[in-house]
Amino acid sequence: MLNMILPKISCICPTFSRVYLLEEALESFLKQDYQGEKELIIYNDFHHQEFIFKHPEVKVINSLERSPNLGHKWNTTYNYATGEYLLTWGDDDIHLPSRISRMVNNLNQSDFLYEGPFYILYGDILYKRADQTQGANMVSRKLFDAVGGIPEKNTGEDAAFNNRIAEYLGKPLDVCKDEPQFLYRWSSPRNHISQFGEDKEGEITSYQRMLEAANIYVESGIEPKGIYHLKPHWELNWIEEVKTAIIEP
């Protein structure tokens, strides 16, 4: 495929108080082998941190005002994107060097594509799964705008968005079946908002719990405070690590 017809891909990376994980996601982007135009959009709304990273393909947006919910935060991040296609780029995940290329090569005129098979890390154990995760996909800007973006929820916003897409298209969503290039890190010293469960009336929300945890990280010195220059790197050679993944039955 000639470079001139490759679509521009915007990688969407909202982040919140997990610098060392974000730096691995940033390094993942810099390692991508995609020959077309691409960009990484990092949106940080944790008021204790201001990230700086100068690179022509990376946009870092720092906001002192926290988004009202997670769905709103994703939508805000998407709004800074200029690509024809929008690819989720979890700040706590590993994106192997051919992730963008793999997805683009499997578009086949589709406006939405699930990640398909992926790796998942539980503690120190790495598995290879044959299904798809709700939160990893690529969508055209045209379709994203047509359905009104992501539902403004604290949890389950990814599945709700996928359902919104499926209802709009009126058909099952396409899935990339090639060998995985995405590693979903379920277990880490930083919380997933989904680990707090669904919000319950009269109780503190999962979104608020994330803020409380982030404040503790800063107060204890686990997370840096103030202006921070991002230093992209991988803690491990993930290209080699995934070769040891256990295939789930």
CSV table of C-alpha atoms in Angstrom, one decimal:
chain,number,residue,atom,x,y,z
A,1,MET,CA,0.0,0.0,0.0
A,2,LEU,CA,1.4,3.4,-1.0
A,3,ASN,CA,2.1,5.9,1.7
A,4,MET,CA,0.0,8.5,0.0
A,5,ILE,CA,-3.2,6.5,0.5
A,6,LEU,CA,-2.6,5.4,4.1
A,7,PRO,CA,-5.0,7.1,6.5
A,8,LYS,CA,-3.9,9.4,9.3
A,9,ILE,CA,-4.3,7.6,12.6
A,10,SER,CA,-4.9,9.4,15.9
A,11,CYS,CA,-4.0,7.4,19.0
A,12,ILE,CA,-6.2,8.4,21.9
A,13,CYS,CA,-4.6,8.4,25.3
A,14,PRO,CA,-6.3,9.9,28.3
A,15,THR,CA,-4.2,9.6,31.5
A,16,PHE,CA,-4.5,10.1,35.2
A,17,SER,CA,-1.7,9.8,37.8
A,18,ARG,CA,0.3,6.8,36.5
A,19,VAL,CA,3.4,8.3,35.0
A,20,TYR,CA,5.6,5.2,34.8
A,21,LEU,CA,2.9,3.4,32.9
A,22,LEU,CA,2.2,6.3,30.6
A,23,GLU,CA,5.9,6.4,29.7
A,24,GLU,CA,5.7,2.8,28.5
A,25,ALA,CA,2.6,3.7,26.4
A,26,LEU,CA,4.5,6.7,24.9
A,27,GLU,CA,7.5,4.5,24.1
A,28,SER,CA,5.1,2.1,22.4
A,29,PHE,CA,3.9,4.8,20.1
A,30,LEU,CA,7.4,5.9,19.2
A,31,LYS,CA,8.2,2.3,18.3
A,32,GLN,CA,5.3,2.0,15.8
A,33,ASP,CA,6.3,0.8,12.3
A,34,TYR,CA,3.2,2.4,10.6
A,35,GLN,CA,4.4,4.3,7.4
A,36,GLY,CA,1.4,6.6,7.2
A,37,GLU,CA,0.8,9.8,9.2
A,38,LYS,CA,0.0,9.3,12.9
A,39,GLU,CA,-0.3,11.2,16.1
A,40,LEU,CA,-0.6,10.5,19.8
A,41,ILE,CA,-3.0,12.6,21.9
A,42,ILE,CA,-2.2,12.5,25.6
A,43,TYR,CA,-4.9,14.2,27.8
A,44,ASN,CA,-4.0,14.7,31.4
A,45,ASP,CA,-6.6,16.2,33.8
A,46,PHE,CA,-4.8,15.5,37.2
A,47,HIS,CA,-4.2,19.0,38.6
A,48,HIS,CA,-1.1,17.9,40.5
A,49,GLN,CA,0.8,17.0,37.3
A,50,GLU,CA,1.8,18.9,34.2
A,51,PHE,CA,3.4,16.7,31.5
A,52,ILE,CA,5.9,17.9,28.9
A,53,PHE,CA,7.1,16.0,25.9
A,54,LYS,CA,8.2,17.7,22.7
A,55,HIS,CA,7.7,15.6,19.6
A,56,PRO,CA,6.1,16.4,16.2
A,57,GLU,CA,3.7,13.5,16.4
A,58,VAL,CA,2.8,13.8,20.1
A,59,LYS,CA,0.3,16.3,21.5
A,60,VAL,CA,0.2,16.7,25.3
A,61,ILE,CA,-2.8,18.5,26.8
A,62,ASN,CA,-2.8,19.4,30.5
A,63,SER,CA,-6.0,20.5,32.1
A,64,LEU,CA,-6.4,21.9,35.7
A,65,GLU,CA,-10.1,21.0,35.6
A,66,ARG,CA,-10.9,17.4,35.9
A,67,SER,CA,-13.5,15.9,33.5
A,68,PRO,CA,-16.9,15.2,35.1
A,69,ASN,CA,-16.8,11.6,34.2
A,70,LEU,CA,-14.7,9.1,32.2
A,71,GLY,CA,-16.8,9.1,29.1
A,72,HIS,CA,-16.6,12.9,28.9
A,73,LYS,CA,-12.8,12.6,29.3
A,74,TRP,CA,-12.5,10.2,26.4
A,75,ASN,CA,-14.6,12.5,24.2
A,76,THR,CA,-12.5,15.5,25.2
A,77,THR,CA,-9.3,13.6,24.2
A,78,TYR,CA,-10.9,12.5,20.9
A,79,ASN,CA,-11.8,16.1,20.1
A,80,TYR,CA,-8.1,17.0,19.8
A,81,ALA,CA,-7.5,14.3,17.2
A,82,THR,CA,-7.1,15.2,13.5
A,83,GLY,CA,-6.8,11.7,12.1
A,84,GLU,CA,-9.2,10.0,9.7
A,85,TYR,CA,-9.3,7.0,12.1
A,86,LEU,CA,-9.2,7.1,16.0
A,87,LEU,CA,-7.4,4.3,17.8
A,88,THR,CA,-7.7,3.7,21.6
A,89,TRP,CA,-4.3,3.9,23.3
A,90,GLY,CA,-4.6,2.9,27.0
A,91,ASP,CA,-2.1,4.8,29.1
A,92,ASP,CA,-1.4,1.6,31.2
A,93,ASP,CA,-1.2,-0.8,28.3
A,94,ILE,CA,1.6,-2.0,26.0
A,95,HIS,CA,1.2,-1.4,22.2
A,96,LEU,CA,3.5,-3.6,20.2
A,97,PRO,CA,5.3,-2.0,17.2
A,98,SER,CA,2.9,-3.2,14.5
A,99,ARG,CA,-0.3,-2.4,16.4
A,100,ILE,CA,-1.3,0.5,14.1
A,101,SER,CA,-0.2,-1.2,10.9
A,102,ARG,CA,-2.1,-4.4,11.9
A,103,MET,CA,-5.4,-2.5,12.4
A,104,VAL,CA,-5.1,-0.4,9.2
A,105,ASN,CA,-4.2,-3.5,7.2
A,106,ASN,CA,-7.4,-5.2,8.3
A,107,LEU,CA,-9.8,-2.3,7.9
A,108,ASN,CA,-11.3,-3.6,4.6
A,109,GLN,CA,-13.5,-0.5,4.2
A,110,SER,CA,-14.8,-0.8,7.7
A,111,ASP,CA,-15.5,2.2,9.9
A,112,PHE,CA,-15.0,0.2,13.1
A,113,LEU,CA,-12.7,-2.6,14.0
A,114,TYR,CA,-12.3,-4.5,17.3
A,115,GLU,CA,-8.7,-5.3,18.3
A,116,GLY,CA,-9.4,-9.0,18.2
A,117,PRO,CA,-6.9,-11.5,19.9
A,118,PHE,CA,-4.8,-9.8,22.5
A,119,TYR,CA,-2.4,-10.4,25.4
A,120,ILE,CA,-3.4,-9.8,29.0
A,121,LEU,CA,-1.2,-9.5,32.0
A,122,TYR,CA,-2.4,-10.7,35.4
A,123,GLY,CA,0.4,-9.9,37.9
A,124,ASP,CA,3.5,-11.5,36.4
A,125,ILE,CA,1.6,-14.0,34.3
A,126,LEU,CA,1.0,-13.2,30.6
A,127,TYR,CA,-1.8,-14.8,28.6
A,128,LYS,CA,-2.8,-14.8,25.0
A,129,ARG,CA,-6.6,-14.6,24.5
A,130,ALA,CA,-8.5,-15.3,21.3
A,131,ASP,CA,-11.5,-13.0,21.9
A,132,GLN,CA,-11.6,-9.2,22.1
A,133,THR,CA,-11.6,-6.6,24.8
A,134,GLN,CA,-14.3,-4.0,24.9
A,135,GLY,CA,-11.8,-1.1,25.3
A,136,ALA,CA,-9.5,-1.7,22.3
A,137,ASN,CA,-10.7,-0.6,18.9
A,138,MET,CA,-10.3,1.8,15.9
A,139,VAL,CA,-13.2,3.9,14.6
A,140,SER,CA,-13.5,6.4,11.8
A,141,ARG,CA,-13.9,10.0,12.8
A,142,LYS,CA,-17.0,10.0,10.5
A,143,LEU,CA,-18.7,7.2,12.5
A,144,PHE,CA,-17.5,8.5,15.9
A,145,ASP,CA,-19.2,11.8,15.2
A,146,ALA,CA,-22.3,10.2,13.7
A,147,VAL,CA,-23.1,8.3,16.9
A,148,GLY,CA,-22.4,11.3,19.1
A,149,GLY,CA,-19.2,9.9,20.7
A,150,ILE,CA,-18.8,7.9,23.9
A,151,PRO,CA,-21.6,7.8,26.5
A,152,GLU,CA,-20.8,9.9,29.5
A,153,LYS,CA,-20.4,7.3,32.2
A,154,ASN,CA,-17.9,6.5,34.9
A,155,THR,CA,-17.6,2.8,34.1
A,156,GLY,CA,-18.7,0.7,31.2
A,157,GLU,CA,-18.4,3.5,28.8
A,158,ASP,CA,-16.4,1.4,26.4
A,159,ALA,CA,-19.0,-1.4,26.1
A,160,ALA,CA,-21.8,1.2,25.9
A,161,PHE,CA,-20.0,2.9,23.0
A,162,ASN,CA,-19.5,-0.4,21.2
A,163,ASN,CA,-23.2,-1.1,21.6
A,164,ARG,CA,-24.0,2.4,20.3
A,165,ILE,CA,-21.9,1.7,17.2
A,166,ALA,CA,-23.5,-1.7,16.6
A,167,GLU,CA,-27.0,-0.3,16.8
A,168,TYR,CA,-26.1,2.5,14.4
A,169,LEU,CA,-24.6,0.1,11.9
A,170,GLY,CA,-27.2,-2.6,12.4
A,171,LYS,CA,-24.7,-5.4,12.1
A,172,PRO,CA,-22.1,-7.3,14.1
A,173,LEU,CA,-18.9,-5.3,14.6
A,174,ASP,CA,-15.8,-6.4,12.6
A,175,VAL,CA,-12.9,-7.9,14.5
A,176,CYS,CA,-9.2,-8.0,13.6
A,177,LYS,CA,-8.1,-11.6,13.7
A,178,ASP,CA,-4.4,-11.3,13.0
A,179,GLU,CA,-1.8,-12.1,15.6
A,180,PRO,CA,-2.1,-9.7,18.6
A,181,GLN,CA,-0.1,-6.5,18.9
A,182,PHE,CA,-1.9,-5.2,22.1
A,183,LEU,CA,-1.2,-6.1,25.7
A,184,TYR,CA,-3.9,-5.3,28.2
A,185,ARG,CA,-2.4,-4.8,31.6
A,186,TRP,CA,-5.1,-5.8,34.1
A,187,SER,CA,-2.8,-6.0,37.1
A,188,SER,CA,-0.6,-3.1,38.1
A,189,PRO,CA,0.1,-1.0,41.2
A,190,ARG,CA,-2.4,1.5,39.7
A,191,ASN,CA,-6.1,1.1,39.9
A,192,HIS,CA,-8.5,0.4,37.0
A,193,ILE,CA,-11.7,2.3,37.5
A,194,SER,CA,-13.6,-0.8,36.6
A,195,GLN,CA,-12.0,-2.6,39.6
A,196,PHE,CA,-14.1,-0.4,41.9
A,197,GLY,CA,-17.3,-1.9,40.3
A,198,GLU,CA,-20.5,-0.1,39.3
A,199,ASP,CA,-21.5,3.1,41.1
A,200,LYS,CA,-24.2,2.7,43.7
A,201,GLU,CA,-26.6,5.4,44.8
A,202,GLY,CA,-25.5,7.1,48.0
A,203,GLU,CA,-22.0,5.8,47.8
A,204,ILE,CA,-18.8,7.5,46.6
A,205,THR,CA,-18.3,7.0,42.9
A,206,SER,CA,-15.5,5.0,41.3
A,207,TYR,CA,-14.4,8.2,39.6
A,208,GLN,CA,-14.0,9.9,42.9
A,209,ARG,CA,-12.1,6.9,44.3
A,210,MET,CA,-9.6,7.2,41.5
A,211,LEU,CA,-9.0,10.8,42.5
A,212,GLU,CA,-8.6,9.9,46.1
A,213,ALA,CA,-6.1,7.2,45.2
A,214,ALA,CA,-4.2,9.6,42.9
A,215,ASN,CA,-3.9,12.2,45.7
A,216,ILE,CA,-2.4,9.5,48.0
A,217,TYR,CA,0.1,8.6,45.3
A,218,VAL,CA,1.3,12.2,45.1
A,219,GLU,CA,1.3,12.8,48.9
A,220,SER,CA,3.4,9.6,49.4
A,221,GLY,CA,5.9,10.5,46.7
A,222,ILE,CA,4.9,7.5,44.5
A,223,GLU,CA,3.8,9.9,41.8
A,224,PRO,CA,5.7,13.1,40.8
A,225,LYS,CA,4.1,16.4,41.5
A,226,GLY,CA,4.3,19.6,39.3
A,227,ILE,CA,6.0,19.9,36.0
A,228,TYR,CA,7.3,16.5,34.7
A,229,HIS,CA,9.2,15.8,31.5
A,230,LEU,CA,8.0,12.4,30.2
A,231,LYS,CA,10.8,9.9,29.6
A,232,PRO,CA,9.6,7.2,27.2
A,233,HIS,CA,10.9,3.7,27.8
A,234,TRP,CA,9.9,0.1,28.3
A,235,GLU,CA,10.6,-1.6,31.6
A,236,LEU,CA,10.9,-4.9,29.8
A,237,ASN,CA,11.5,-6.0,26.2
A,238,TRP,CA,7.8,-6.7,25.5
A,239,ILE,CA,8.5,-8.1,22.1
A,240,GLU,CA,10.3,-10.9,23.8
A,241,GLU,CA,8.0,-11.1,26.8
A,242,VAL,CA,4.9,-11.9,24.7
A,243,LYS,CA,6.6,-14.9,23.2
A,244,THR,CA,6.2,-16.6,26.6
A,245,ALA,CA,2.5,-15.9,26.8
A,246,ILE,CA,0.3,-18.8,27.9
A,247,ILE,CA,-2.5,-19.5,25.5
A,248,GLU,CA,-5.9,-19.5,27.3
A,249,PRO,CA,-8.1,-22.5,26.5
